[in-house]
Coordinates of C-alpha atoms in Angstrom, one line a residue:
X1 CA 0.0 0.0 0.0
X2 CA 1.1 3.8 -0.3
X3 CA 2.8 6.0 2.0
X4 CA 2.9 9.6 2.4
X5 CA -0.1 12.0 3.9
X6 CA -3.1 12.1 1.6
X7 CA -5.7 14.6 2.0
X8 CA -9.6 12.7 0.8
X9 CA -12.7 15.1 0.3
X10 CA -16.2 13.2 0.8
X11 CA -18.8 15.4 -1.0
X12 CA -22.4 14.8 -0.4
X13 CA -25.9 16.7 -0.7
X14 CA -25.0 18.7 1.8
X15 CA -21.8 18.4 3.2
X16 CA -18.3 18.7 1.2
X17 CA -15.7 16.9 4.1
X18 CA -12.1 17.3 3.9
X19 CA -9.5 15.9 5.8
X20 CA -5.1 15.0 5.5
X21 CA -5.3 11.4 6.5
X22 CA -1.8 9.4 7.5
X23 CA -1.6 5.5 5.9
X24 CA -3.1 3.7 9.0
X25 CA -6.5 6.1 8.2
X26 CA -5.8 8.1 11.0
X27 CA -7.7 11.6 10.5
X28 CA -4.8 14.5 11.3
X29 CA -7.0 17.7 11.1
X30 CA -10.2 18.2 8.9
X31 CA -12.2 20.3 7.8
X32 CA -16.0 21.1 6.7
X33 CA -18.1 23.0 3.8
X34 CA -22.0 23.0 3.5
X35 CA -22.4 21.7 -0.3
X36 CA -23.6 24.5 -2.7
X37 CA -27.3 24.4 -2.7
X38 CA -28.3 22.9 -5.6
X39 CA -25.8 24.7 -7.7
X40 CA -26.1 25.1 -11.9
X41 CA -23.0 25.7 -12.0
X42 CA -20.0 22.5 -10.9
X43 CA -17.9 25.3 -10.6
X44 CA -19.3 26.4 -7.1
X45 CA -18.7 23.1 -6.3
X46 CA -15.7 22.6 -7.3
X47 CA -14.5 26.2 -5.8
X48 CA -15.7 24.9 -2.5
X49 CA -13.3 21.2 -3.4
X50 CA -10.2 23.4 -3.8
X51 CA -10.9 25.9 -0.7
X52 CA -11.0 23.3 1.8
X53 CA -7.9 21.1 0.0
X54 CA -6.2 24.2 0.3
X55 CA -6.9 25.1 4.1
X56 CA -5.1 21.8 4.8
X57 CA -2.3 22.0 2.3
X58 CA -1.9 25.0 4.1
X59 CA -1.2 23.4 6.8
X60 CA 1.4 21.4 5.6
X61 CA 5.3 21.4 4.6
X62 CA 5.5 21.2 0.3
X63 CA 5.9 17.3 -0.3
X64 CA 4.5 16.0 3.0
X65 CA 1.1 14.8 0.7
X66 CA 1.1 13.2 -2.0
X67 CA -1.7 12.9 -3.5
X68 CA -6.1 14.2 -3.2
X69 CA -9.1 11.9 -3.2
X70 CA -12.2 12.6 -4.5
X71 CA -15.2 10.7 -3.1
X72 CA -18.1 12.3 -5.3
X73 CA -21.9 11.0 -4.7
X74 CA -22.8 10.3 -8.4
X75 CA -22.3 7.9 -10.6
X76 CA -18.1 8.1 -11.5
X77 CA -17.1 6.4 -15.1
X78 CA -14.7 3.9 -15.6
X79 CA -11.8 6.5 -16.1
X80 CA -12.5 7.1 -12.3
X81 CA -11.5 10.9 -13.8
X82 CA -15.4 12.0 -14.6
X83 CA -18.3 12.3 -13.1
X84 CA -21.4 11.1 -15.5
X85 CA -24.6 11.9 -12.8
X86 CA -24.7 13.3 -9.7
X87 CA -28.3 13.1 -8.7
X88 CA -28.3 15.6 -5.7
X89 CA -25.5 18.1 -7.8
X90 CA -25.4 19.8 -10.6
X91 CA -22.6 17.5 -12.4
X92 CA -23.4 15.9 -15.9
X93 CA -20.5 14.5 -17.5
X94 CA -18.2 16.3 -15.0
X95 CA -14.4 16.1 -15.8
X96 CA -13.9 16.6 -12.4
X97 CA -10.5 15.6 -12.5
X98 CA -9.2 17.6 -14.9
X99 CA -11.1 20.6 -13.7
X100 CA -9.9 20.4 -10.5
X101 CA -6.0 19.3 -11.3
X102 CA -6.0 22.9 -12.9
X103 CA -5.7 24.2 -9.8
X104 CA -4.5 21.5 -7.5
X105 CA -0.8 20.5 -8.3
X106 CA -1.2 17.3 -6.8
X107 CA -2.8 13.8 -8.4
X108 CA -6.0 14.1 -8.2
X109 CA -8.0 10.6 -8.1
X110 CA -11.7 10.6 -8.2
X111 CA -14.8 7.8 -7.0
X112 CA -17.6 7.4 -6.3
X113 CA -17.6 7.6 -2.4
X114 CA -19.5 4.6 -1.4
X115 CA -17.0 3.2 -2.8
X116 CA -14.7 5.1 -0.6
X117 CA -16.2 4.5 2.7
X118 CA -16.3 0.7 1.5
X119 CA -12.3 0.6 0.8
X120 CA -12.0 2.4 4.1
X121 CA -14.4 0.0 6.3
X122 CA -12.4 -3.1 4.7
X123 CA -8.9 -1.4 5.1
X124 CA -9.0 -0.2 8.5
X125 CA -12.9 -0.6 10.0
X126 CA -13.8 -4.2 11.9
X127 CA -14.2 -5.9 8.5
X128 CA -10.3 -6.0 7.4
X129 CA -11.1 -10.4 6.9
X130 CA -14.2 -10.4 4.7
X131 CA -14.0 -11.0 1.2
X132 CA -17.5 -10.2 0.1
X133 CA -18.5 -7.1 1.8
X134 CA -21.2 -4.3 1.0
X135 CA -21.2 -1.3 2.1
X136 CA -24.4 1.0 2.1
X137 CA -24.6 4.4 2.8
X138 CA -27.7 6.4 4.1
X139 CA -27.4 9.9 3.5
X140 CA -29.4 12.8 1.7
X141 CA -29.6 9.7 -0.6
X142 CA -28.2 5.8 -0.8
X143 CA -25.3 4.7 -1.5
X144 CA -23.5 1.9 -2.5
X145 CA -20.4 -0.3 -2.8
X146 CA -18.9 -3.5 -3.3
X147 CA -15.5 -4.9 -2.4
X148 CA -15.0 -8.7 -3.2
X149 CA -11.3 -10.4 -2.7
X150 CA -9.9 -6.5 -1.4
X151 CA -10.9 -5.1 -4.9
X152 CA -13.6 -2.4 -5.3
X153 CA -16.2 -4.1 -8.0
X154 CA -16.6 -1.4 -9.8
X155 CA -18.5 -2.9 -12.9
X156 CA -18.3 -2.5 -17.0
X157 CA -18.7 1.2 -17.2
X158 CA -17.9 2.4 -13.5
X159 CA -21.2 2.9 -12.0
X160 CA -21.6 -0.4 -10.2
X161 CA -23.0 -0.3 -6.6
X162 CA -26.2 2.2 -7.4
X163 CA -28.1 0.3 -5.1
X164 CA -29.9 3.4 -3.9
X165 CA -31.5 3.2 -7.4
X166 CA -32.8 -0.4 -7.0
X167 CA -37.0 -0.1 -7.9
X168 CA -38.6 -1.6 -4.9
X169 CA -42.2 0.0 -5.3
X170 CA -42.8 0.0 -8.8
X171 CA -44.9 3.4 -9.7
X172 CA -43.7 4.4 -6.6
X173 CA -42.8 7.8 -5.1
X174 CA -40.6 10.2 -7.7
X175 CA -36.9 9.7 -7.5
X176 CA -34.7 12.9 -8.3
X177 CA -32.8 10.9 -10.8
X178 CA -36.0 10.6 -12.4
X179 CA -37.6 6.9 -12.4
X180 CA -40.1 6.3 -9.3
X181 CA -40.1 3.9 -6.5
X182 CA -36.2 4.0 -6.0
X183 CA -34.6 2.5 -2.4
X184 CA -33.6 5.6 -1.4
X185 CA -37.1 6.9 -1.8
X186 CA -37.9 5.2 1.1
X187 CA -34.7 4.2 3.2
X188 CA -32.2 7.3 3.3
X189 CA -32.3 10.7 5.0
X190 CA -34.8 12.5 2.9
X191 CA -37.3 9.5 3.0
X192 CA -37.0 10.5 7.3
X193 CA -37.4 14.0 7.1
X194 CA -40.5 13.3 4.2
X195 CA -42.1 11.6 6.5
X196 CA -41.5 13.0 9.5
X197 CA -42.5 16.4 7.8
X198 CA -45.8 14.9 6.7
X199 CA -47.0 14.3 9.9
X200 CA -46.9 17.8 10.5
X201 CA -48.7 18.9 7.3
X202 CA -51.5 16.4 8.4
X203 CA -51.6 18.0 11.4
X204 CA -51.0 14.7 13.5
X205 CA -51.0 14.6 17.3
X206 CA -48.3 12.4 16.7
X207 CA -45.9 14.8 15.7
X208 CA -46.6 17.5 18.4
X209 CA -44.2 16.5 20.5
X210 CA -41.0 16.1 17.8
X211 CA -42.3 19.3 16.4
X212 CA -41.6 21.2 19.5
X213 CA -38.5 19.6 19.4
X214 CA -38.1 21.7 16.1
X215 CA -38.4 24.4 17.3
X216 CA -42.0 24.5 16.0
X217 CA -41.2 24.7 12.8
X218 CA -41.1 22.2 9.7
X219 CA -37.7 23.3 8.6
X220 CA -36.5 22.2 11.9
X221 CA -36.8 18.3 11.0
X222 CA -33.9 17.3 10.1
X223 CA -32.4 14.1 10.1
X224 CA -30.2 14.7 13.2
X225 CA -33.1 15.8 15.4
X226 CA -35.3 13.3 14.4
X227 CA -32.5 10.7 15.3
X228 CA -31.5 12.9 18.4
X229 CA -35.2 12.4 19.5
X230 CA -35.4 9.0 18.8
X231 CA -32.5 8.6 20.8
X232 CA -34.0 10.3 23.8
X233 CA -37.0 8.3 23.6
X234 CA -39.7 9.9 21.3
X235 CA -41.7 7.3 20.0
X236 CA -43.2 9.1 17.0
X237 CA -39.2 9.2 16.3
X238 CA -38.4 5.7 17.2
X239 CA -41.3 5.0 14.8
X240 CA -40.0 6.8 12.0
X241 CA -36.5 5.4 12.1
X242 CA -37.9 1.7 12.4
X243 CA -39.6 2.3 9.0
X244 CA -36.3 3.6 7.5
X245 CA -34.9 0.4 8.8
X246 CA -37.6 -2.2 7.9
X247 CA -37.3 -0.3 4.0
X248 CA -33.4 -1.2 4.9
X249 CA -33.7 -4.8 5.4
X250 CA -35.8 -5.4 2.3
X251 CA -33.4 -3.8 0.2
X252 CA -30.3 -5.4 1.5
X253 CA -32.3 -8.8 1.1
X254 CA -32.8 -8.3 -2.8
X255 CA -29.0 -7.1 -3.0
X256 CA -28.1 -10.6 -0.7
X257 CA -30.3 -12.4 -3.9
X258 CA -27.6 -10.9 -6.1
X259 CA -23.9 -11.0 -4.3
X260 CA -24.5 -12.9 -1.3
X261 CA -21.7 -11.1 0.3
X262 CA -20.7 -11.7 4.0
X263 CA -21.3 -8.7 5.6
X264 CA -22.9 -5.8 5.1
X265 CA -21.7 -1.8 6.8
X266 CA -24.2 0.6 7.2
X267 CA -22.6 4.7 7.1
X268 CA -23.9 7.8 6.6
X269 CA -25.3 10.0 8.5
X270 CA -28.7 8.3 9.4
X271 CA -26.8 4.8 10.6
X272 CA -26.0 7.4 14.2
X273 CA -29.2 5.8 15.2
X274 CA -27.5 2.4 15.5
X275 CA -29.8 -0.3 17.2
X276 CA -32.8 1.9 16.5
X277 CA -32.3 1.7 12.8
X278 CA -30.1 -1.8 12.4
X279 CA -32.4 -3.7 14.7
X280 CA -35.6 -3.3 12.9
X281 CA -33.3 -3.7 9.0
X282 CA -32.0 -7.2 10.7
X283 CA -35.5 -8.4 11.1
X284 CA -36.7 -7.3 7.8
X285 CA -33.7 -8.6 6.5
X286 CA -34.1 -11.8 7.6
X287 CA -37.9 -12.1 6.7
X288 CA -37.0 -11.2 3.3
X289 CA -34.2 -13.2 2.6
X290 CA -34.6 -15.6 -0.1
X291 CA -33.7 -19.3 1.1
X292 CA -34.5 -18.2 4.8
X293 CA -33.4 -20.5 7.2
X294 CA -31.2 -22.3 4.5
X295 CA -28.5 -20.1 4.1
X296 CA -26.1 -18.3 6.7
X297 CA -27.0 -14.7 6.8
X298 CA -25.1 -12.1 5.8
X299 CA -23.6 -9.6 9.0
X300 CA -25.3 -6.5 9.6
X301 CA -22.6 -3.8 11.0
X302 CA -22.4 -0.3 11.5
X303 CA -19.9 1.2 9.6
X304 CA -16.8 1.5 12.2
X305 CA -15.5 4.9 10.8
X306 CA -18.8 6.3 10.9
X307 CA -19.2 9.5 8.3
X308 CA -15.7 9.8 8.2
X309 CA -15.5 6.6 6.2
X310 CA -15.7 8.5 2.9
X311 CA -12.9 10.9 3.3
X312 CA -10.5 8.4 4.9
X313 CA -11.1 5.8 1.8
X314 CA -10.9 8.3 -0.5
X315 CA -7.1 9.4 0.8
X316 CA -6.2 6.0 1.0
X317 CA -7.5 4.9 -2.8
X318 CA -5.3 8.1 -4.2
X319 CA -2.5 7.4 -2.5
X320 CA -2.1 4.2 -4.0
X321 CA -3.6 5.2 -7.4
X322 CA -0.2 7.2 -7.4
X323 CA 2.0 4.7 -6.4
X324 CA 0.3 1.8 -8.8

């Protein structure tokens, strides 16, 4: 594997993560940018890339890192250089790498960052012995990766692992990247705060209490807080997050149909809720899993790195991407 410091930039709907990570995926100093809201322009984006790559270059003596990683959530072409489709951004056809190695003098390696937080999870999270592993991430969306025999299973044009993308309701609720009934529809971050939100709008005496929570206002559900109050015991939250989690299970069960992998590490943001969210995906899982009761079940783990994963993984992928 590579050596040298590597900085890795995880950029999500809503957060653009940076952070100069040492070979054993130790985090040295970080830092944080809101994503640009729903820019037209990937320049914004990209602006906001090189402003927090350069607050930690800054940081550092000239030669000390080697190389940047770019976990991008969209789908990432085989050149691992461009970005073809970033549902929740403004890229189409991105040359992301080139645009940003204008202005970075460093190699620049780019991918899709599921993929990321799964090479991270298997490099240096609780999973460093399985040799079918998938990683899902529940964010602003879902992502997804998979890693068989230490390699990232990338697939014929790049974009392998879109399990967020999966139809599991068919005519089901509209997907941003434009198809209905997608996993993400109903299992990520925005499915939580849609239907924790809808409560309110029906005026349910369900939601009065998580409301106050809010502040009293809608735009004060957000996935946090709602996982915050499930935390502390709100059931209308603990209900929520168990439907999240049952819409888990039966999408890891169809993706079990298809890889069978070992284990399976659950990041991003919504997976803080831990128990609250894995218990009820287990049991779904298990109902739904085809050959039930004939087959050993796959693991279900939090991801060890938690939403760090991304940024680590992507740090560790470019620094051997320069090296190979």
């Amino acid at each position: 594997m590579g050596s040298g410091l590597a900085i890795g930039v995880d950029i999500g709907g809503t957060k653009v993560a940076a952070g100069l990570v040492d070979e054993t995926g130790r985090i040295l100093r970080s830092t944080r940018r809101d994503t640009p809201h729903r820019s037209t322009s990937p320049s914004v984006v990209e602006e906001t890339i090189v402003d927090a790559v350069s607050e930690l270059l800054a940081t550092t003596e000239p030669g000390e890192v080697v190389a940047v990683g770019i976990g991008a959530a969209g789908f990432v072409a085989a050149d691992r250089a461009t970005v073809v489709f970033a549902p929740h951004l403004s890229w189409r056809d991105e040359p992301l790498q080139e645009s940003l190695s204008h202005r970075i003098d460093l190699p620049i390696f780019v991918d899709n960052d599921a993929n990321t937080a799964a090479w991270a999870e298997w490099r240096f999270g609780d999973s460093q012995d399985e040799t079918h592993l998938v990683m899902v991430t529940l964010g602003t969306g879902i992502g997804g990766g998979l890693l068989i025999d230490g390699a990232i299973e990338r697939g014929r044009f790049g974009i392998a692992g879109e399990f967020g993308h999966m139809q599991v309701v068919p005519e089901g609720l509209r997907c941003e990247c434009g198809n209905r009934g997608c996993w993400e529809q109903y299992a990520s971050g925005n499915a939580l705060v849609r239907e924790a939100r809808s409560l309110v709008l029906a005026a349910s005496p369900v939601a009065v209490d998580l409301l106050a929570t809010a502040g009293g206002t809608i735009d004060g559900l957000t996935g946090p807080l709602i996982t915050e109050a499930a935390k502390l015991g709100d059931p209308t939250a603990r209900e929520l997050l168990a439907d999240v989690g049952r819409w888990l299970g039966i999408g890891m069960a169809n993706i079990a149909a298809a890889f069978d992998p070992g284990t399976f590490v659950v990041g991003g943001g919504v997976s803080a809720a831990g128990d609250l969210l894995l218990g009820p995906a287990r049991e779904a899982f298990e109902r739904q899993l085809t050959g039930r009761g004939y087959r050993p079940p796959a693991r279900i783990v939090a991801a060890r790195l938690g939403n760090d994963a991304g940024l680590i993984g992507a740090a560790d992928l470019a620094r051997n991407d320069r090296r190979s």
